[in-house]
Coordinates of C-alpha atoms in Angstrom, one line a residue:
G40 CA 0.0 0.0 0.0
L41 CA 0.9 3.7 -0.4
S42 CA 1.4 5.8 2.7
E43 CA -0.4 9.1 3.1
K44 CA 2.9 10.8 2.9
G45 CA 3.6 9.2 -0.4
L46 CA 0.3 10.2 -1.7
D47 CA 1.1 13.8 -0.9
H48 CA 4.1 13.7 -3.2
P49 CA 3.5 16.1 -6.2
W50 CA 3.8 13.4 -8.7
L51 CA 1.4 11.2 -6.9
S52 CA -1.0 14.1 -6.2
A53 CA -1.0 14.9 -9.9
W54 CA -1.6 11.3 -10.8
R55 CA -4.0 10.2 -8.0
D56 CA -6.7 9.2 -10.5
L57 CA -4.2 7.5 -12.8
V58 CA -2.7 5.5 -9.9
A59 CA -6.2 4.3 -9.0
E60 CA -6.8 3.4 -12.6
C61 CA -3.5 1.6 -12.8
A62 CA -4.1 -0.3 -9.6
G63 CA -7.3 -1.8 -10.9
A64 CA -6.0 -2.5 -14.4
S65 CA -3.9 -5.2 -15.9
T66 CA -0.2 -5.0 -16.3
E67 CA -0.5 -2.8 -19.4
P68 CA 1.2 0.6 -18.8
V69 CA -1.0 3.7 -18.4
Q70 CA 0.7 6.9 -19.9
R71 CA -0.2 10.5 -19.5
E72 CA 1.5 14.0 -19.7
V73 CA 1.1 16.2 -16.7
Q74 CA 2.3 19.7 -15.8
I75 CA 3.8 20.1 -12.4
G76 CA 4.6 23.8 -11.8
P77 CA 6.3 25.1 -14.9
T78 CA 7.5 21.6 -15.9
W79 CA 5.8 19.1 -18.2
Y80 CA 6.4 15.4 -17.6
R81 CA 5.5 12.3 -19.6
Q82 CA 4.9 9.5 -17.1
A83 CA 4.2 5.8 -17.5
L84 CA 2.6 3.8 -14.7
Y85 CA 2.3 0.0 -14.7
R86 CA 1.7 -2.9 -12.1
V87 CA 4.6 -5.2 -11.5
P88 CA 3.3 -8.7 -12.5
G89 CA 2.6 -10.9 -9.4
E90 CA 3.2 -8.0 -7.1
D91 CA 1.1 -5.4 -5.4
V92 CA 3.5 -2.6 -6.7
I93 CA 3.0 0.2 -9.2
R94 CA 6.1 1.5 -10.9
V95 CA 6.3 5.1 -12.3
Y96 CA 8.6 6.3 -14.9
G97 CA 8.8 10.1 -15.8
V98 CA 10.5 12.1 -18.6
D99 CA 10.8 15.9 -18.7
V100 CA 9.1 17.0 -22.0
T101 CA 8.9 20.7 -21.2
D102 CA 11.1 21.7 -24.2
R103 CA 9.1 19.6 -26.6
R104 CA 5.8 21.0 -25.3
K105 CA 7.2 24.6 -25.7
A106 CA 8.3 23.8 -29.2
E107 CA 4.9 22.3 -30.0
D108 CA 3.1 25.4 -28.5
A109 CA 5.3 27.7 -30.5
L110 CA 4.6 25.7 -33.7
Q111 CA 0.9 25.8 -33.0
Q112 CA 1.0 29.6 -32.5
R113 CA 3.0 30.1 -35.7
E114 CA 0.5 27.9 -37.6
A115 CA -2.4 29.9 -36.1
F116 CA -0.6 33.1 -37.1
L117 CA 0.0 31.9 -40.6
E118 CA -3.6 30.6 -40.9
A119 CA -4.9 34.0 -39.9
I120 CA -2.7 35.6 -42.6
V121 CA -3.8 33.2 -45.3
E122 CA -7.4 33.5 -44.4
N123 CA -7.4 37.3 -44.3
I124 CA -5.1 38.2 -47.2
P125 CA -7.1 39.8 -50.0
D126 CA -5.5 37.6 -52.7
M127 CA -6.6 34.0 -53.5
I128 CA -4.3 31.3 -52.1
F129 CA -4.7 27.7 -53.1
V130 CA -2.8 24.4 -52.7
K131 CA -2.9 21.3 -55.0
E132 CA -1.5 17.9 -54.4
A133 CA 1.3 17.3 -56.9
K134 CA 0.2 13.9 -58.3
E135 CA -3.3 14.6 -59.7
L136 CA -3.3 18.4 -59.1
R137 CA -6.4 18.2 -57.0
F138 CA -7.2 21.1 -54.7
V139 CA -6.5 20.5 -51.0
R140 CA -6.6 24.1 -49.6
F141 CA -8.4 27.4 -50.4
N142 CA -8.6 30.6 -48.4
R143 CA -11.7 32.9 -48.1
A144 CA -10.5 35.2 -50.9
G145 CA -10.4 32.2 -53.2
E146 CA -14.0 31.2 -52.3
A147 CA -15.2 34.7 -52.9
L148 CA -13.4 35.0 -56.2
L149 CA -14.4 31.6 -57.7
G150 CA -17.9 31.6 -56.2
F151 CA -17.5 28.1 -54.6
S152 CA -17.3 26.9 -51.0
R153 CA -13.9 25.6 -50.2
H154 CA -15.4 22.3 -49.2
D155 CA -16.9 22.0 -52.7
L156 CA -13.5 22.7 -54.1
Y157 CA -11.4 20.2 -52.1
G158 CA -10.6 17.0 -54.1
R159 CA -11.6 18.6 -57.5
N160 CA -9.2 19.6 -60.3
D161 CA -9.3 22.4 -62.8
F162 CA -11.2 20.4 -65.4
D163 CA -14.1 20.2 -62.8
L164 CA -14.3 23.9 -62.4
F165 CA -13.2 25.7 -65.6
P166 CA -13.7 25.5 -69.4
K167 CA -11.5 23.0 -71.0
A168 CA -9.1 25.6 -72.7
E169 CA -8.6 27.4 -69.4
A170 CA -8.1 24.1 -67.5
E171 CA -5.5 22.9 -70.0
F172 CA -3.7 26.2 -69.6
F173 CA -3.6 26.0 -65.8
V174 CA -2.6 22.4 -65.7
G175 CA 0.2 23.0 -68.3
R176 CA 1.6 25.8 -66.2
D177 CA 1.4 23.6 -63.0
R178 CA 3.4 20.8 -64.7
D179 CA 6.0 23.4 -65.7
V180 CA 6.3 24.6 -62.1
L181 CA 6.6 21.1 -60.7
A182 CA 9.2 20.1 -63.3
G183 CA 11.2 23.2 -63.1
G184 CA 11.2 23.6 -59.3
G185 CA 11.2 27.4 -59.4
V186 CA 8.6 30.2 -59.1
L187 CA 6.4 30.8 -62.1
D188 CA 5.1 34.4 -62.5
I189 CA 2.1 34.8 -64.8
P190 CA 1.4 38.6 -65.1
E191 CA -2.0 38.2 -66.8
E192 CA -4.1 35.1 -66.4
P193 CA -7.8 35.2 -67.5
I194 CA -10.1 33.0 -65.4
H195 CA -13.8 32.2 -65.6
T196 CA -15.6 32.5 -62.3
K197 CA -19.0 31.3 -61.2
L198 CA -20.5 34.6 -60.2
Q199 CA -18.3 37.4 -61.6
G200 CA -17.7 36.3 -65.1
T201 CA -14.2 36.4 -66.6
R202 CA -11.6 38.0 -64.3
V203 CA -7.9 38.7 -64.9
L204 CA -5.4 37.5 -62.3
H205 CA -1.7 38.0 -61.6
T206 CA -0.6 34.6 -60.4
K207 CA 2.6 33.2 -58.9
K208 CA 3.0 29.4 -58.5
I209 CA 5.7 27.5 -56.6
P210 CA 6.3 23.8 -55.8
V211 CA 6.5 22.5 -52.2
H212 CA 8.9 19.6 -51.6
D213 CA 9.3 16.9 -49.0
A214 CA 12.5 16.0 -47.1
T215 CA 13.8 14.0 -50.1
G216 CA 13.3 16.9 -52.5
R217 CA 10.3 15.4 -54.2
P218 CA 7.4 17.9 -55.1
V219 CA 4.4 17.0 -53.1
Y220 CA 2.3 20.1 -53.4
L221 CA 1.9 23.1 -55.6
M222 CA 1.0 26.4 -54.0
G223 CA -0.3 29.5 -55.8
I224 CA -1.3 33.1 -55.0
S225 CA -3.5 35.1 -57.4
E226 CA -4.2 38.8 -57.3
D227 CA -7.4 40.0 -59.0
I228 CA -6.2 42.8 -61.3
T229 CA -9.4 43.1 -63.4
E230 CA -10.3 46.5 -62.2
R231 CA -6.7 47.8 -62.4
K232 CA -6.5 46.5 -66.0
R233 CA -9.8 48.2 -66.8
A234 CA -8.5 51.4 -65.3
E235 CA -5.3 51.1 -67.2
Q236 CA -7.2 50.6 -70.4
E237 CA -9.5 53.6 -69.7
L238 CA -6.5 55.7 -68.8
Y239 CA -4.7 54.7 -72.0
A240 CA -7.8 55.5 -74.1
S241 CA -8.2 58.8 -72.3
R242 CA -4.5 59.6 -72.8
Q243 CA -4.8 58.7 -76.5
M244 CA -7.8 61.0 -76.8
L245 CA -6.1 63.8 -75.0
E246 CA -3.0 63.5 -77.2
N247 CA -5.1 63.5 -80.3
V248 CA -6.9 66.6 -79.1
L249 CA -3.6 68.3 -78.3
D250 CA -2.3 67.5 -81.7
M251 CA -5.4 68.7 -83.5
I252 CA -5.9 72.1 -81.8
P253 CA -4.2 75.1 -83.6
L254 CA -2.3 76.0 -80.4
G255 CA 1.1 75.1 -79.1
V256 CA 0.8 73.4 -75.7
F257 CA 3.6 72.6 -73.3
W258 CA 4.1 71.7 -69.6
K259 CA 7.2 72.0 -67.3
D260 CA 8.2 70.9 -63.8
R261 CA 9.1 73.2 -60.9
D262 CA 12.6 73.7 -62.3
S263 CA 11.2 74.7 -65.7
R264 CA 12.4 71.4 -67.2
W265 CA 10.1 70.3 -70.1
L266 CA 7.8 67.4 -69.3
G267 CA 6.1 67.4 -72.7
C268 CA 4.4 69.3 -75.5
N269 CA 2.1 68.7 -78.5
R270 CA 3.2 68.2 -82.1
L271 CA 2.7 71.8 -83.1
C272 CA 4.9 73.0 -80.3
A273 CA 7.6 70.4 -81.2
R274 CA 7.5 71.5 -84.8
D275 CA 7.9 75.2 -83.9
M276 CA 11.0 74.4 -81.8
G277 CA 12.6 72.3 -84.5
V278 CA 12.5 68.9 -82.8
G279 CA 11.1 65.8 -84.5
Q280 CA 8.8 64.4 -81.8
P281 CA 7.2 65.8 -78.6
D282 CA 9.1 63.2 -76.5
Q283 CA 12.4 64.8 -77.6
V284 CA 11.8 67.8 -75.4
K285 CA 11.5 65.8 -72.2
G286 CA 14.0 66.7 -69.6
K287 CA 15.3 69.7 -71.5
G288 CA 15.5 73.2 -70.1
D289 CA 14.7 76.5 -71.8
D290 CA 18.5 77.1 -72.2
D291 CA 18.6 74.0 -74.4
L292 CA 15.9 75.2 -76.7
F293 CA 16.1 79.0 -76.9
S294 CA 18.5 81.9 -76.7
R295 CA 19.8 82.9 -73.2
E296 CA 17.7 86.1 -73.3
L297 CA 14.5 84.4 -74.0
A298 CA 15.2 81.5 -71.7
R299 CA 15.7 83.9 -68.8
A300 CA 12.4 85.7 -69.7
Y301 CA 10.5 82.4 -69.9
R302 CA 11.9 81.2 -66.6
A303 CA 10.9 84.5 -64.9
D304 CA 7.3 84.0 -66.1
D305 CA 7.3 80.4 -64.9
V306 CA 8.5 81.3 -61.5
A307 CA 6.0 84.2 -61.1
V308 CA 3.1 81.9 -62.0
M309 CA 4.2 79.0 -59.8
E310 CA 5.0 81.2 -56.7
S311 CA 1.8 83.2 -56.9
G312 CA -0.5 80.4 -58.1
I313 CA -2.1 83.0 -60.4
P314 CA -2.4 82.4 -64.2
K315 CA -0.7 84.8 -66.5
L316 CA -3.0 85.1 -69.5
F317 CA -2.8 86.4 -73.1
F318 CA 0.6 88.2 -73.1
E319 CA 2.6 88.7 -76.2
E320 CA 6.2 87.6 -76.5
R321 CA 8.8 86.4 -79.0
M322 CA 9.8 82.8 -79.7
D323 CA 13.0 81.5 -81.4
Q324 CA 12.5 79.2 -84.4
P325 CA 14.8 77.0 -86.5
G326 CA 17.1 78.7 -89.0
G327 CA 17.6 81.9 -87.0
K328 CA 13.9 83.0 -87.4
F329 CA 11.5 84.0 -84.7
A330 CA 7.8 84.3 -84.3
W331 CA 5.5 86.5 -82.3
I332 CA 3.2 84.5 -80.0
R333 CA 0.4 85.2 -77.6
T334 CA 1.0 83.0 -74.5
S335 CA -1.0 82.0 -71.4
K336 CA 0.5 80.1 -68.4
I337 CA -1.3 78.5 -65.5
P338 CA 0.1 76.6 -62.5
L339 CA 0.1 72.8 -62.6
R340 CA -1.1 71.2 -59.3
D341 CA -1.0 67.7 -57.9
A342 CA -4.0 65.9 -56.2
A343 CA -3.2 67.7 -52.9
G344 CA -3.3 71.1 -54.6
Q345 CA 0.5 71.7 -54.5
V346 CA 2.0 73.5 -57.4
I347 CA 4.3 71.1 -59.3
G348 CA 4.9 73.0 -62.5
V349 CA 3.4 75.2 -65.2
L350 CA 1.2 74.5 -68.2
G351 CA 1.3 76.9 -71.1
T352 CA -0.5 77.5 -74.4
Y353 CA 0.4 79.9 -77.2
E354 CA -0.9 81.1 -80.5
D355 CA 1.3 82.2 -83.4
I356 CA 0.3 85.8 -84.1
T357 CA 3.3 86.7 -86.4
E358 CA 1.1 87.3 -89.4
R359 CA -1.3 89.4 -87.3
K360 CA 1.6 91.4 -85.9
L361 CA 2.9 92.1 -89.4
K362 CA -0.5 93.2 -90.5
E363 CA -0.9 95.4 -87.5
E364 CA 2.5 97.0 -88.1
E365 CA 1.5 97.5 -91.8
L366 CA -1.9 98.9 -90.7
A367 CA -0.2 101.2 -88.2
R368 CA 2.2 102.5 -90.8
S369 CA -0.7 103.0 -93.3
N370 CA -2.7 104.8 -90.6
R371 CA 0.2 107.1 -89.8
E372 CA 0.6 107.9 -93.5
L373 CA -3.2 108.5 -93.9
E374 CA -3.2 110.7 -90.8
L375 CA -0.3 112.7 -92.2
F376 CA -2.0 112.9 -95.5
A377 CA -5.2 114.1 -93.9
Y378 CA -3.4 116.7 -91.9
V379 CA -1.4 118.0 -94.9
A380 CA -4.4 118.0 -97.2
S381 CA -6.7 119.7 -94.7
H382 CA -4.1 122.3 -93.9
D383 CA -3.5 123.0 -97.6
L384 CA -7.2 123.2 -98.3
Q385 CA -7.9 125.8 -95.6
E386 CA -6.2 128.7 -97.4
P387 CA -8.1 128.3 -100.8
L388 CA -11.4 128.1 -98.9
R389 CA -10.6 131.2 -96.9
M390 CA -9.8 132.9 -100.2
V391 CA -13.0 131.8 -101.8
A392 CA -15.1 133.0 -98.9
S393 CA -13.3 136.3 -98.7
Y394 CA -13.6 137.1 -102.4
V395 CA -17.3 136.1 -102.5
Q396 CA -17.9 138.5 -99.5
L397 CA -15.9 141.2 -101.2
L398 CA -18.0 140.8 -104.4
A399 CA -21.2 141.1 -102.4
R400 CA -20.1 144.3 -100.8
R401 CA -18.7 145.9 -104.0
F402 CA -21.7 145.1 -106.2
A403 CA -24.4 145.4 -103.5
N404 CA -26.3 148.0 -105.6
V405 CA -26.3 145.9 -108.8
V406 CA -27.1 142.5 -107.3
D407 CA -30.7 141.6 -106.8
D408 CA -32.1 139.6 -103.9
D409 CA -31.4 136.3 -105.7
G410 CA -27.8 137.3 -106.2
R411 CA -27.4 138.2 -102.6
Q412 CA -28.9 134.8 -101.5
F413 CA -26.5 133.0 -103.9
V414 CA -23.6 134.9 -102.3
R415 CA -24.8 134.0 -98.8
F416 CA -25.1 130.3 -99.8
A417 CA -21.6 130.4 -101.2
V418 CA -20.1 131.9 -98.1
E419 CA -21.9 129.5 -95.8
G420 CA -20.8 126.6 -97.9
A421 CA -17.2 127.7 -97.7
Q422 CA -17.5 128.2 -94.0
R423 CA -19.0 124.7 -93.5
A424 CA -16.2 123.2 -95.6
Q425 CA -13.6 125.1 -93.5
Q426 CA -15.2 123.8 -90.3
L427 CA -15.2 120.2 -91.7
I428 CA -11.5 120.6 -92.5
D429 CA -10.9 121.9 -89.0
D430 CA -12.7 118.9 -87.6
L431 CA -10.7 116.5 -89.8
L432 CA -7.5 118.1 -88.6
E433 CA -8.6 117.6 -85.0
F434 CA -9.5 114.0 -85.7
S435 CA -6.2 113.3 -87.4
R436 CA -4.2 114.9 -84.5
V437 CA -5.6 112.2 -82.0
G438 CA -3.0 109.8 -83.4
T439 CA -0.3 112.2 -84.6
A440 CA -0.2 114.9 -82.0
G441 CA -1.1 112.9 -78.8
Q442 CA 1.1 112.9 -75.8
P443 CA 2.6 109.7 -74.2
L444 CA 0.3 107.8 -72.0
V445 CA 1.1 108.5 -68.3
P446 CA -0.8 108.1 -65.0
V447 CA -3.6 110.6 -65.1
D448 CA -6.3 111.4 -62.5
A449 CA -9.5 110.8 -64.5
G450 CA -11.4 113.0 -61.9
I451 CA -9.2 116.0 -62.7
A452 CA -9.7 115.5 -66.4
A453 CA -13.5 115.3 -65.9
G454 CA -13.4 118.4 -63.8
K455 CA -11.6 120.4 -66.6
A456 CA -14.3 119.2 -69.0
L457 CA -17.0 120.6 -66.7
A458 CA -15.2 123.9 -66.5
N459 CA -15.1 124.1 -70.3
L460 CA -18.8 123.4 -70.5
A461 CA -19.8 125.7 -67.6
V462 CA -21.9 128.1 -69.8
A463 CA -23.7 125.4 -71.7
L464 CA -24.5 123.5 -68.4
K465 CA -25.8 126.6 -66.8
E466 CA -28.0 127.6 -69.7
A467 CA -29.5 124.1 -69.9
G468 CA -30.0 123.8 -66.1
A469 CA -28.0 120.6 -66.2
R470 CA -26.8 118.5 -63.2
V471 CA -23.7 116.5 -63.5
D472 CA -22.8 113.9 -60.8
I473 CA -19.2 112.7 -60.9
G474 CA -18.3 109.8 -58.6
P475 CA -14.8 108.9 -57.4
L476 CA -12.7 108.3 -60.5
P477 CA -9.4 106.4 -60.6
R478 CA -5.9 107.0 -62.0
V479 CA -5.6 105.7 -65.5
L480 CA -2.9 105.5 -68.1
G481 CA -3.8 108.3 -70.5
D482 CA -3.2 111.6 -72.3
E483 CA -4.8 114.2 -70.1
S484 CA -5.8 116.6 -72.9
Q485 CA -7.4 113.9 -74.8
L486 CA -9.3 112.6 -71.8
V487 CA -10.6 116.1 -71.2
Q488 CA -11.9 116.0 -74.9
L489 CA -13.4 112.6 -74.2
F490 CA -15.4 113.7 -71.1
Q491 CA -16.3 117.0 -72.7
N492 CA -17.7 115.4 -75.8
L493 CA -19.8 112.8 -73.9
I494 CA -21.1 115.3 -71.3
G495 CA -21.7 117.9 -74.0
N496 CA -23.7 115.5 -76.1
A497 CA -25.8 114.6 -73.1
V498 CA -26.7 118.4 -72.8
K499 CA -27.2 118.9 -76.5
F500 CA -29.5 116.0 -77.1
R501 CA -31.6 116.5 -74.0
G502 CA -35.3 115.9 -73.7
S503 CA -38.0 118.1 -72.1
D504 CA -36.6 117.6 -68.6
P505 CA -33.4 119.4 -67.4
P506 CA -30.3 117.2 -68.2
V507 CA -29.0 114.9 -65.6
V508 CA -25.6 113.2 -66.3
E509 CA -23.9 110.6 -64.1
V510 CA -20.2 109.7 -64.5
A511 CA -18.7 106.7 -62.6
A512 CA -16.2 103.9 -62.9
Q513 CA -15.7 100.3 -61.7
Q514 CA -12.6 98.1 -61.9
I515 CA -12.6 95.0 -64.1
G516 CA -9.2 93.2 -63.8
G517 CA -6.5 95.6 -64.9
W518 CA -9.0 97.9 -66.6
W519 CA -11.5 100.5 -65.4
E520 CA -14.9 100.6 -67.1
F521 CA -16.4 104.2 -67.1
H522 CA -19.9 105.0 -67.8
V523 CA -21.5 108.4 -68.8
R524 CA -25.3 108.1 -68.3
D525 CA -27.9 110.7 -69.3
N526 CA -31.7 111.2 -69.4
G527 CA -31.8 112.6 -73.0
I528 CA -33.7 111.7 -76.1
G529 CA -31.9 108.4 -76.6
I530 CA -30.9 106.6 -79.8
A531 CA -32.9 104.2 -81.9
P532 CA -31.4 100.7 -82.2
E533 CA -30.7 100.9 -85.9
Y534 CA -28.4 103.9 -85.4
L535 CA -26.3 102.5 -82.5
E536 CA -23.5 101.4 -84.9
R537 CA -23.5 104.6 -87.0
I538 CA -23.1 107.1 -84.3
F539 CA -19.3 106.5 -84.0
V540 CA -18.7 107.0 -87.7
I541 CA -17.1 110.3 -88.6
F542 CA -19.4 113.0 -90.0
Q543 CA -22.5 110.8 -89.5
R544 CA -25.5 112.8 -88.4
L545 CA -28.9 111.5 -87.2
H546 CA -30.6 114.9 -87.1
N547 CA -30.8 117.9 -89.4
R548 CA -28.6 120.9 -88.7
D549 CA -31.5 123.2 -87.7
A550 CA -32.5 120.9 -84.8
Y551 CA -29.0 120.0 -83.5
P552 CA -26.0 121.9 -84.9
G553 CA -22.6 120.2 -85.6
N554 CA -20.8 118.1 -88.1
G555 CA -21.1 114.6 -86.5
L556 CA -17.5 114.5 -85.3
G557 CA -17.9 114.3 -81.5
L558 CA -18.5 110.6 -81.0
A559 CA -16.1 109.6 -83.8
L560 CA -13.4 111.6 -81.9
V561 CA -14.4 109.9 -78.6
K562 CA -14.1 106.4 -80.2
K563 CA -10.7 107.2 -81.6
I564 CA -9.4 108.6 -78.3
V565 CA -10.6 105.5 -76.4
E566 CA -9.0 103.2 -79.0
R567 CA -5.7 105.1 -78.9
H568 CA -5.7 104.4 -75.2
G569 CA -6.2 100.7 -75.9
G570 CA -9.8 100.6 -74.7
R571 CA -13.2 99.9 -76.2
I572 CA -16.4 101.9 -76.2
R573 CA -20.1 100.9 -76.6
V574 CA -23.5 102.5 -76.0
E575 CA -26.7 101.3 -74.5
S576 CA -29.8 103.4 -75.3
E577 CA -33.6 103.5 -75.5
V578 CA -35.5 106.2 -77.3
G579 CA -36.9 108.7 -74.9
K580 CA -35.1 107.3 -71.9
G581 CA -31.5 108.3 -72.4
S582 CA -28.2 106.7 -73.2
T583 CA -25.3 105.2 -71.4
F584 CA -21.8 105.2 -72.9
R585 CA -19.3 102.7 -71.5
F586 CA -15.6 102.8 -72.3
T587 CA -12.5 101.2 -70.8
L588 CA -9.1 102.7 -69.8
G589 CA -6.0 101.0 -68.3
D590 CA -5.4 101.1 -64.6
A591 CA -2.5 103.2 -63.3
G592 CA -2.9 103.0 -59.5
P593 CA -5.4 103.4 -56.6
A594 CA -8.6 105.2 -57.3
L595 CA -8.6 108.8 -56.0
E596 CA -11.7 110.6 -54.7
R597 CA -12.3 114.1 -56.0

């Protein structure tokens, strides 16, 4: 028998039930593993034949148990990875290439439960051509012993139709080096391929559009290194294909002077983030030639909104510039001709008028009433012709006798115009309201003429009520738009285009005196300042003349 003291031994306490089992059993050993404290033991208990004795043998198996626990943890870790990885993982046995393992991603992709897949081969799941392709690659992998990378592998699925996979396959060998399994991992790249195809199609369309538009297009990085351009731009720079500009700097393509100017524009646009639009500049061309171009540049930004370069477009305006220069030269010649011709005509007209008046006085007693009327008609005609010549001289001097454009206070110019019109304004009982006007680039004497003609017209062509004239301005970009609004008789729609033509009159001389020069002079002054003028009017409700002048600084209140 076993003493109580013996039964209190840790081994015996741990094996109390086992000892009882062994005591009532045959002589066959009873084996168990038990943990006593931090240590694991493998013990064997058996009865000694013919004796009332139980013998116990024990072996410390702690290291083995720790190794087994670590292996189980590693297998659980790997199992978690395999099950949660978004790519399909599968394993086939090497002999008949039947599936023995699938993860969740594989089930979702193929549309089968893994239990339905186990034990089946490719011919059970896919069309014959696909299955033959898969099996052929599997045999290559098992024979070669290395990794097989299949970048694009079409596969028919149960629920999602045909998908495109990127698959890698590798053999798994036993201790003798014999392949026993084939393992594969497949990434579904269907959407990526579709996106790549759409991106390619979009890029092709964009390149076709860029090559078709009649504009040069180019784009550069932060260092003004060329990233690309369209065919028109490549042709203008004398390179064969757009790809040939990639990586080049402006110094590689243009003269040092132009390269420095282009770089300065690029930096200004990228640092400010503000586009620079429709400015004229020169561009070198092959053979020592150059062209005039009208360029626009905007900042290039990445997805986060950061400026990463500059995009530019340009239009070749060389032909237009040459025509403008020819037109300017022709206009100067015409203005000079008009001035000379008008000046030379004045003296003969004065002579005609003087001699006709002298004849009228000398032969007053012999000329009847008809003769005196004829003399009066002749004098008035000569005087009108002389006035027309004076007006023509004034019109021609806008371009030939104007002063350089400098910063001018438009409010001061309008004030001088009011002073010149003081008598007419008082007689008509007119009220002129002039708001705060800005500083503009202009010729002050011509701006006085401009305001004087517009305000004077408002007084001349007034209705039954006393004239009310409003003068104001608002800024639009780098320009100021002025308006002169009145409550006069207005202008019929069919005459709105004619009123700016020289010597065009809409009323007879008895109703409204003048030669029809005023608005033509106004238009020429505005255009000489680089601006535009237009009119809005309604018969019986007045007119509003709008014109633009270039900005020269902060607006000044009068």
